[in-house]
């Protein structure tokens, strides 16, 4: 049997991907491990290796077209294997096997194979959505084996696969039929109308037609959503409809922090670069906010948590995601163990992550996970705002602009540089008093910044 080449899942949020470039053509000889094609997810570009050696046939995955994860995009025929009719292009189960992927950034990632397994926390994708045709049993099988099993009424889950990665092939089905294999269970009866009504969304969004009818025809143009915009929209709706947000706001005085930042930057050693001499680091206020947020989480460990239905996830490290605006959307690269890193390390790491985020060269492990996040709109002069929690985080800190304000000290009005911050909190994981304790710890560090150097 030819080896099926499928679109792999390389990002936890990935439901579809686009092939941006094929490196082999129809009928070309390829070797296992050769770069076969490049895919673009909503956040990164990845090179995909050939899973087998042979001749590339029936390339069905077109460049620039949305393709569901797990869908076959081509087949590889082993040397000497007879080439028959075009393969059945019915979609298959999502990949649960080995697929070698490499970042396209200068080969920064070693071209070694590794397991790519959809995280269990991912929401299920409904076959009725037309994105992924998945066997109810979850078994992996070739399209031919799947069809033969269906025609024979055979339960795929009862068949032991002998193909690549345990995939069920035709010979397995024939053997199971000969042995009188287990039959598929009858389809479940439709759910009661009341149950269906209970699971339906309370409010349905306006349809496209309903929206467009509100505007005069010819007064607008339609720009199709790319994958990033679709993912952002889906995750924001998910966050706002499934996470009970509440918000806490505090004002932090920045004068001591700004003075310390000036001293630290002035003391930066000079190093030689390709562009001449430059300071070894240049701290921003945001770098110090990241460090303060990480240290606050370590000081209030109960707030360094994530919610799951079965248990509270208590994190041992403070990994701070930082919202970075990129063309067409945003992404949240993560500073791992931010509480343990120096300010200069955080600053240089953040500059590197932000630069590669804007060119979509981040690896998935650089933006997936994290225990909290920071979103800073101060550079736009935004005074204060409330950010939407990015699951699996239980908190996100929205940072406004530092500005001179009148403050009262000991009964006298003084001028101070003040920054408003708002903590959005998942009430399932962090209660009001706990969230307040976290924010007070953050304020204490910002207003007494020498603590960031300890």
Short mmCIF file of C-alpha atoms in Angstrom, two decimals, residues 265 280-284 286-288 290 335 341-354:
data_model
loop_
_atom_site.label_atom_id
_atom_site.label_comp_id
_atom_site.label_asym_id
_atom_site.label_seq_id
_atom_site.Cartn_x
_atom_site.Cartn_y
_atom_site.Cartn_z
CA UNK A 265 20.60 51.32 31.08
CA UNK A 280 24.46 44.97 25.76
CA UNK A 281 20.86 45.63 26.80
CA UNK A 282 18.31 48.42 26.96
CA UNK A 283 15.50 47.84 29.43
CA UNK A 284 11.97 48.95 28.74
CA UNK A 286 7.55 46.43 29.92
CA UNK A 287 10.59 44.28 30.71
CA UNK A 288 10.31 45.35 34.34
CA UNK A 290 7.19 41.15 33.11
CA UNK A 335 9.25 34.27 28.80
CA UNK A 341 15.87 35.64 35.01
CA UNK A 342 17.67 38.96 35.22
CA UNK A 343 16.07 42.06 33.74
CA UNK A 344 18.70 42.18 30.99
CA UNK A 345 18.03 38.56 30.04
CA UNK A 346 14.28 39.18 29.93
CA UNK A 347 14.83 42.29 27.81
CA UNK A 348 17.04 40.60 25.23
CA UNK A 349 14.87 37.47 25.13
CA UNK A 350 11.75 39.56 24.62
CA UNK A 351 13.31 41.50 21.75
CA UNK A 352 14.27 38.25 20.03
CA UNK A 353 10.84 36.68 20.52
CA UNK A 354 9.01 39.79 19.32
#
